[in-house]
């Protein structure tokens, strides 16, 4: 029989595989007919009357463009994509040829946004994309490829604002505690391409956007700052944010000029009738695939949520209590005071975390219905946050796995009433892009015995956690055997967690 670890690894690989650029595009995109060809996207047909152009920006866009060019062939007139600095070399080194453009590609590649910050190179690429979009006619079709990280790769401040001024304003807002949503509203308002700007410039051409979402809930106007989606914000919103952080009176002249001459209302949605935005890949799709595979392996599989967010310690506690509850179900104790107490704690935690779309009552009902004879697989996805207190090396997935390990250890230490003694348990958390924080691991595995074994090896888990040093811990423990290392995947739909439990 395969180990839980092998099962978890296979589920994670399956989930990531389904949102890899090439298979994802090949499933969704087809070109039909020769006379007047049609572009078919998930069954919707778009006639290619004259020329077909392609633009794109984001961390996964190189692989998406390579697959798109293969599908479009000679019908593609020209393309420009903005991708992160060094990505072609990284993929080359990783032997991922299928993610790279062919030698005689019609698509020009611009690499920029070093450290995910807008820079001069990204600005040049954005200017080329802007110019291409502006020259289109009603008979042209513009295919837009978008993935996470697209925002930093598409800087095009409205003149006379220059990039340095926009950057400085963003930094000042951030230093005063502005939330990422607020920063994005200000950025969009001062940008030519974000907040629907690209779609407006490409008018009257038909615009078809294929989107790989790395944002909880897949909001079109937030992913890569929504260049082809109507913005739900206006200049008023931007002014309100600047007022809130006391910045209205020391703005650069150029920013004042742009704000005073901007239209006060956002562009009406009916002005986007020439645009189709289609989500091709998301955390939800990845989890659906993992669930299908788990069922194939004989698990009773349930998806908790594709929108898990919140502080990593709270999320770890939620997972530990879910594990306890499932283990109770495997014993004769599924009804009783311990079960009621766990249930109450869980409901309270879920309320605090405010995970969108999570109906915990319904989820617990589904768990209740699972018989003790089948192993259980709980899947979840999203993006947790880590409050940095230490100077160690790690990422949110490795820290989450380590915290779950510690939680299970503490639950076991509370005595004989601990239900998990009769279960085999494995927890996995990994980033779908293959990179967790500044490490070469995507995430990590843990099981209830981890902390006790580590103590025998002289490793104090709590000390590593206090220093946010999960990567160093996992590297030293059992020779790194608990690290999840996948290499770059060329895609990104946030993180995936899997909990596997079977009766011993």
C-alpha positions as a printed Julia matrix, in Angstrom:
504×3 Matrix{Float64}:
   0.0    0.0     0.0
   1.2    3.51   -0.79
   2.12   5.71    2.12
   0.01   8.75    2.99
   2.97  10.86    1.92
   2.97   9.34   -1.59
  -0.77   9.91   -1.83
  -0.47  13.54   -0.71
   2.34  14.18   -3.2
   0.34  12.65   -6.01
  -2.73  14.81   -5.15
  -0.62  17.96   -5.04
   1.01  17.14   -8.4
  -2.4   16.42   -9.95
  -3.82  19.71   -8.68
  -0.87  21.7   -10.05
  -0.86  19.74  -13.31
  -4.42  20.75  -14.09
  -3.58  24.48  -13.92
  -0.28  24.25  -15.79
  -0.36  26.65  -18.74
  -0.08  24.17  -21.63
  -2.75  21.6   -20.64
  -4.99  24.4   -19.41
  -4.86  26.32  -22.71
  -5.14  23.2   -24.84
  -8.36  22.25  -23.03
  -9.88  25.71  -23.36
  -8.62  27.2   -26.63
  -9.2   26.0   -30.21
  -8.99  27.56  -33.64
 -11.59  26.37  -36.13
 -12.15  26.7   -39.86
 -10.02  28.31  -42.57
 -12.2   30.68  -44.61
 -13.22  32.91  -41.75
 -11.59  31.18  -38.79
 -13.13  31.25  -35.33
 -11.42  31.27  -32.0
 -13.25  28.92  -29.63
 -12.74  29.56  -25.93
 -14.54  27.11  -23.63
 -17.22  26.76  -26.29
 -17.69  30.5   -26.96
 -16.92  31.47  -30.57
 -15.07  34.65  -31.59
 -14.69  35.3   -35.35
 -11.19  36.26  -36.52
 -12.19  38.72  -39.25
  -8.8   40.23  -39.88
  -5.71  40.07  -37.66
  -5.17  38.22  -34.42
  -2.84  39.83  -31.86
  -1.67  38.63  -28.47
  -0.45  40.47  -25.39
   0.19  39.16  -21.9
   1.71  39.91  -18.51
   2.28  37.86  -15.38
   4.37  35.13  -13.8
   2.75  32.25  -15.72
   2.3   34.05  -19.03
   5.4   32.73  -20.83
   4.06  29.16  -20.69
   0.57  30.36  -21.61
   1.94  32.24  -24.64
   3.99  29.24  -25.83
   0.86  27.05  -25.72
  -1.31  29.75  -27.35
   1.13  30.24  -30.23
   1.12  26.51  -30.89
  -2.69  26.52  -31.09
  -2.98  29.73  -33.16
  -0.17  28.93  -35.61
   0.01  31.22  -38.66
  -3.18  33.02  -37.67
  -1.21  34.96  -35.06
  -0.04  38.28  -36.53
   2.11  39.52  -33.65
   2.43  39.43  -29.89
   4.15  41.11  -26.93
   4.39  39.68  -23.42
   5.83  41.1   -20.19
   7.25  38.43  -17.89
   9.41  38.4   -14.72
  13.13  39.04  -15.03
  15.16  35.86  -15.54
  12.2   33.54  -16.11
  13.36  32.25  -19.53
  16.72  31.28  -18.1
  15.13  29.63  -15.04
  12.78  27.53  -17.18
  15.62  26.64  -19.55
  17.72  25.47  -16.59
  14.8   23.48  -15.2
  14.47  21.75  -18.57
  10.94  23.06  -19.12
  11.16  23.56  -22.9
   7.36  23.39  -23.31
   7.12  26.69  -21.39
   9.45  28.52  -23.78
   8.66  30.13  -27.12
  10.02  28.55  -30.31
  13.01  30.13  -32.06
  10.99  31.91  -34.77
   8.15  33.04  -32.52
   6.04  36.05  -33.52
   5.81  36.97  -29.84
   8.25  39.49  -28.44
   9.27  38.83  -24.82
  10.1   41.65  -22.42
  11.53  40.68  -19.03
  11.17  43.15  -16.17
   9.82  43.86  -12.68
  12.85  42.68  -10.74
  11.76  41.47   -7.25
   8.16  41.93   -8.38
   8.5   45.73   -8.45
   7.73  47.88  -11.5
  10.92  49.13  -13.22
  12.15  50.72  -16.47
  12.1   47.39  -18.36
   8.49  46.69  -17.35
   7.67  50.26  -18.38
   9.1   49.67  -21.89
   7.08  46.48  -22.27
   3.92  48.2   -21.07
   4.49  51.03  -23.57
   4.82  48.51  -26.43
   1.6   46.75  -25.34
  -0.17  50.12  -25.11
   0.95  51.08  -28.61
  -0.19  47.75  -30.07
  -3.62  48.04  -28.41
  -4.15  51.61  -29.61
  -3.61  50.69  -33.26
  -6.33  48.03  -33.51
  -9.47  48.19  -35.68
 -12.98  46.78  -35.28
 -12.0   43.73  -37.37
  -9.03  42.78  -35.19
  -9.04  40.39  -32.27
  -6.79  40.92  -29.25
  -6.09  37.87  -27.1
  -4.91  38.93  -23.63
  -3.12  36.47  -21.32
  -3.18  37.43  -17.63
  -1.75  35.79  -14.52
  -0.74  36.85  -11.03
   2.21  39.21  -10.82
   0.82  41.03  -13.85
   0.34  44.27  -11.96
   4.06  45.0   -11.46
   4.69  44.08  -15.11
   2.24  46.61  -16.52
   3.26  50.03  -15.21
   2.04  52.87  -17.44
   1.41  55.98  -15.35
  -0.86  58.58  -16.94
   1.38  61.4   -18.23
   2.77  63.68  -16.88
   3.19  61.26  -13.91
   6.48  59.37  -14.09
   7.07  55.92  -12.61
   9.29  57.21   -9.76
   6.51  59.53   -8.54
   3.92  56.78   -8.64
   6.31  54.43   -6.81
   7.06  57.02   -4.14
   3.36  57.62   -3.52
   2.7   53.85   -3.27
   5.58  53.45   -0.78
   4.32  56.35    1.36
   0.85  54.81    1.47
   2.27  51.4     2.37
   4.44  52.85    5.15
   1.33  54.45    6.67
  -0.42  51.1     6.8
  -2.61  51.18    3.67
  -4.1   47.77    2.8
  -3.19  46.08   -0.5
  -6.72  46.8    -1.83
  -6.22  50.51   -1.11
  -2.8   50.55   -2.81
  -4.35  48.9    -5.87
  -7.16  51.47   -6.09
  -4.63  54.34   -6.09
  -2.37  52.55   -8.61
  -5.3   51.86  -10.93
  -6.51  55.45  -10.84
  -3.09  56.73  -11.94
  -2.55  54.1   -14.61
  -3.32  54.02  -18.32
  -3.71  50.23  -18.58
  -5.03  49.03  -15.21
  -8.67  49.19  -14.12
  -9.99  48.44  -17.61
  -7.6   50.84  -19.36
  -6.15  48.24  -21.73
  -9.62  47.14  -22.89
 -10.66  50.78  -23.47
  -7.52  51.51  -25.52
  -8.07  48.39  -27.66
 -11.65  49.45  -28.52
 -13.23  48.83  -31.09
 -11.3   45.53  -31.44
 -12.75  42.36  -29.93
 -10.83  41.65  -26.67
 -10.68  38.13  -25.24
  -8.87  37.74  -21.91
  -7.72  34.36  -20.61
  -7.01  34.61  -16.9
  -5.13  32.44  -14.42
  -6.31  33.62  -11.01
  -4.03  33.95   -7.97
  -6.53  35.96   -5.91
  -9.11  34.59   -3.45
 -12.57  34.55   -5.05
 -11.2   35.31   -8.57
 -12.31  39.0    -8.72
 -11.69  40.16  -12.31
 -10.96  43.76  -11.36
  -8.27  42.74   -8.82
  -6.25  40.05  -10.66
  -3.23  41.93  -12.12
  -5.22  45.12  -11.31
  -7.94  44.3   -13.84
  -6.63  45.73  -17.17
  -9.57  44.3   -19.12
 -12.3   44.51  -16.46
 -14.46  47.49  -15.58
 -13.08  49.1   -12.44
 -15.5   49.24   -9.56
 -13.69  52.32   -8.22
 -13.6   55.99   -9.14
 -11.32  58.98   -8.57
 -13.44  59.73   -5.47
 -12.28  56.44   -3.92
  -8.67  57.34   -4.66
  -9.04  60.8    -3.09
 -10.69  59.28   -0.03
  -7.73  56.95    0.5
  -5.21  59.77    0.08
  -7.2   61.84    2.6
  -7.41  58.94    5.04
  -3.59  58.63    5.12
  -3.05  62.37    5.19
  -1.33  62.54    1.81
  -3.68  64.84   -0.08
  -1.57  67.94    0.57
   1.87  66.71   -0.37
   1.2   65.09   -3.73
   3.5   65.63   -6.71
   2.1   68.29   -9.1
   1.72  65.66  -11.86
  -0.51  63.48   -9.64
  -2.64  66.51   -8.7
  -3.08  67.33  -12.4
  -4.17  63.82  -13.31
  -6.57  63.53  -10.37
  -8.22  66.86  -11.07
  -8.77  66.07  -14.76
  -9.9   62.44  -14.35
 -13.54  61.53  -14.96
 -15.32  61.3   -11.61
 -17.31  58.16  -12.47
 -15.82  54.78  -13.37
 -16.27  53.68  -17.02
 -19.74  52.21  -17.43
 -19.83  48.42  -17.8
 -21.69  48.73  -21.12
 -18.5   50.26  -22.54
 -16.99  46.8   -22.12
 -19.34  45.02  -24.54
 -16.34  44.27  -26.82
 -14.59  42.38  -24.0
 -14.86  38.78  -22.76
 -13.0   37.86  -19.57
 -12.62  34.11  -19.07
 -11.08  32.48  -15.97
  -9.09  29.5   -17.25
  -7.44  28.35  -14.07
  -7.98  28.93  -10.36
  -7.5   27.37   -6.96
 -11.04  25.95   -7.19
 -10.2   24.03  -10.39
  -6.99  22.7    -8.87
  -8.86  21.47   -5.78
 -11.56  19.81   -7.9
  -8.84  17.8    -9.66
  -7.2   16.84   -6.33
 -10.6   15.68   -5.02
 -11.19  13.55   -8.13
  -7.78  11.91   -7.67
  -8.3   11.37   -3.92
 -11.58   9.58   -4.64
  -9.74   7.46   -7.19
  -7.32   6.45   -4.42
 -10.25   5.32   -2.24
 -10.6    8.37    0.03
 -13.82  10.0     1.13
 -12.76  13.47   -0.07
 -14.22  16.86    0.91
 -13.14  20.37   -0.05
 -13.2   22.74    2.91
 -12.71  25.99    0.95
 -10.69  27.51   -1.9
 -10.53  30.79    0.01
  -8.69  29.99    3.24
  -7.11  33.18    4.51
  -5.95  34.59    7.82
  -3.05  34.43   10.22
  -1.11  31.19    9.86
  -1.38  30.32   13.59
  -5.19  30.55   13.54
  -5.44  28.51   10.35
  -3.15  25.84   11.86
  -5.44  25.62   14.91
  -8.47  25.22   12.63
  -6.79  22.32   10.8
  -5.68  20.64   14.06
  -9.22  20.72   15.43
 -10.65  19.34   12.19
  -8.13  16.48   12.39
  -9.17  15.76   16.02
 -12.81  15.69   14.97
 -12.22  13.27   12.09
 -10.21  10.99   14.39
 -13.1   11.0    16.88
 -15.3    9.81   14.04
 -13.0    6.8    13.61
 -13.56   5.82   17.26
 -16.7    5.12   19.22
 -16.5    8.67   20.6
 -18.06  10.5    17.67
 -20.92  11.67   19.9
 -19.95  13.08   23.27
 -18.59  16.04   25.21
 -15.2   16.12   23.45
 -16.87  16.12   20.05
 -19.22  18.95   21.1
 -16.33  20.98   22.5
 -14.28  20.62   19.3
 -17.3   21.53   17.2
 -17.89  24.68   19.28
 -14.22  25.7    19.03
 -14.26  25.15   15.28
 -17.34  27.25   14.69
 -15.86  30.08   16.75
 -12.53  29.93   14.88
 -14.23  29.87   11.48
 -16.22  32.94   12.48
 -13.01  34.75   13.48
 -11.19  33.83   10.27
 -14.17  34.9     8.11
 -13.3   32.51    5.31
 -15.54  33.53    2.39
 -18.06  30.9     1.3
 -17.21  28.47    4.1
 -20.3   26.86    5.61
 -18.7   24.95    8.46
 -21.99  23.5     9.71
 -22.6   21.96    6.31
 -18.99  20.78    6.14
 -19.19  19.1     9.56
 -22.45  17.47    8.47
 -20.63  16.0     5.46
 -17.85  14.73    7.74
 -20.43  13.15   10.06
 -21.77  11.14    7.14
 -18.4    9.48    6.42
 -18.12   5.92    7.62
 -15.15   4.81    9.74
 -14.17   2.25    7.1
 -12.84   4.71    4.51
  -9.8    6.96    4.84
 -10.63  10.69    4.78
  -9.05  13.44    2.69
  -9.78  17.1     3.48
  -8.61  19.59    0.83
  -8.35  23.37    1.05
  -6.69  26.26   -0.74
  -6.07  29.99   -0.47
  -3.36  32.13    1.04
  -2.46  32.56    4.7
  -0.48  35.46    6.17
   2.55  35.29    8.46
   3.34  37.99   11.0
   7.12  38.2    10.79
   8.77  38.37   14.19
  12.07  36.62   13.61
  14.92  36.74   11.11
  14.76  33.1     9.98
  14.14  31.64    6.55
  10.83  30.11    5.55
   7.54  30.56    3.78
   3.89  30.54    4.79
   3.37  26.89    3.73
   6.35  25.55    5.67
   5.36  27.59    8.71
   1.77  26.33    8.48
   2.93  22.69    8.3
   5.23  23.18   11.28
   2.47  24.85   13.32
   0.05  22.01   12.51
   2.74  19.53   13.64
   3.12  21.42   16.92
  -0.66  21.59   17.45
  -1.04  17.83   16.92
   1.85  17.19   19.31
   0.25  19.32   22.02
  -3.14  17.64   21.55
  -1.52  14.23   21.93
   0.31  15.35   25.07
  -2.97  16.22   26.79
  -3.47  12.57   27.7
  -5.33   9.39   26.96
  -8.48  11.14   25.77
  -6.65  12.3    22.63
  -8.52  10.71   19.7
  -5.63  10.84   17.23
  -3.78   7.87   18.77
  -5.73   5.42   16.62
  -5.23   7.27   13.35
  -2.47   7.7    10.83
  -2.36  11.41    9.9
  -0.49  13.44    7.3
  -0.74  17.19    6.59
   0.69  18.87    3.48
   0.78  22.54    2.5
   2.36  23.77   -0.73
   2.5   26.75   -3.08
   1.3   25.87   -6.59
   4.1   27.98   -8.12
   6.68  25.67   -6.55
   8.18  28.44   -4.45
   7.36  29.07   -0.81
   8.93  32.32    0.39
  12.6   32.82   -0.51
  13.3   29.04   -0.49
  13.58  26.33   -3.12
  10.83  24.3    -1.44
   7.14  24.6    -2.36
   6.05  23.69    1.16
   6.25  20.83    3.66
   4.67  17.69    5.13
   4.07  16.97    8.82
   2.61  14.23   11.0
   1.78  14.04   14.73
   5.13  12.45   15.68
   7.2   15.24   14.11
   7.77  17.4    17.21
   8.67  14.5    19.53
  11.13  13.09   16.97
  12.62  16.56   16.47
  13.15  16.95   20.21
  15.09  13.66   20.23
  17.29  15.12   17.51
  17.8   18.23   19.66
  15.57  20.48   17.51
  13.17  22.75   19.41
  10.23  23.44   17.1
   8.89  26.36   19.15
  12.24  28.16   18.98
  12.31  27.77   15.17
   8.75  29.12   14.94
   9.55  32.13   17.14
  12.27  33.01   14.64
  10.06  32.31   11.54
  12.72  29.75   10.63
  10.62  26.85    9.33
  12.83  26.18    6.29
  15.95  25.77    8.45
  14.03  23.38   10.71
  12.79  21.2     7.85
  16.24  21.23    6.19
  17.87  19.92    9.38
  15.12  17.45   10.37
  15.49  13.95    8.82
  17.75  15.4     6.12
  15.03  17.56    4.57
  12.75  14.55    3.96
   9.68  16.56    5.02
  10.21  19.39    2.53
   7.97  19.44   -0.54
  10.29  20.23   -3.46
   8.72  20.41   -6.92
  10.87  22.97   -8.75
   9.27  25.86  -10.66
   5.85  24.87  -12.0
   5.26  27.8   -14.36
   1.81  28.4   -12.89
   0.32  30.01   -9.76
  -3.11  29.62   -8.16
  -2.04  30.32   -4.55
  -1.6   27.43   -2.05
  -3.08  23.99   -1.54
  -3.46  22.02    1.69
  -4.29  18.33    2.07
  -5.12  16.43    5.27
  -5.05  12.62    4.93
  -6.33  10.41    7.75
  -6.8    6.67    7.96
  -7.63   4.35   10.84
  -4.71   2.26   12.05
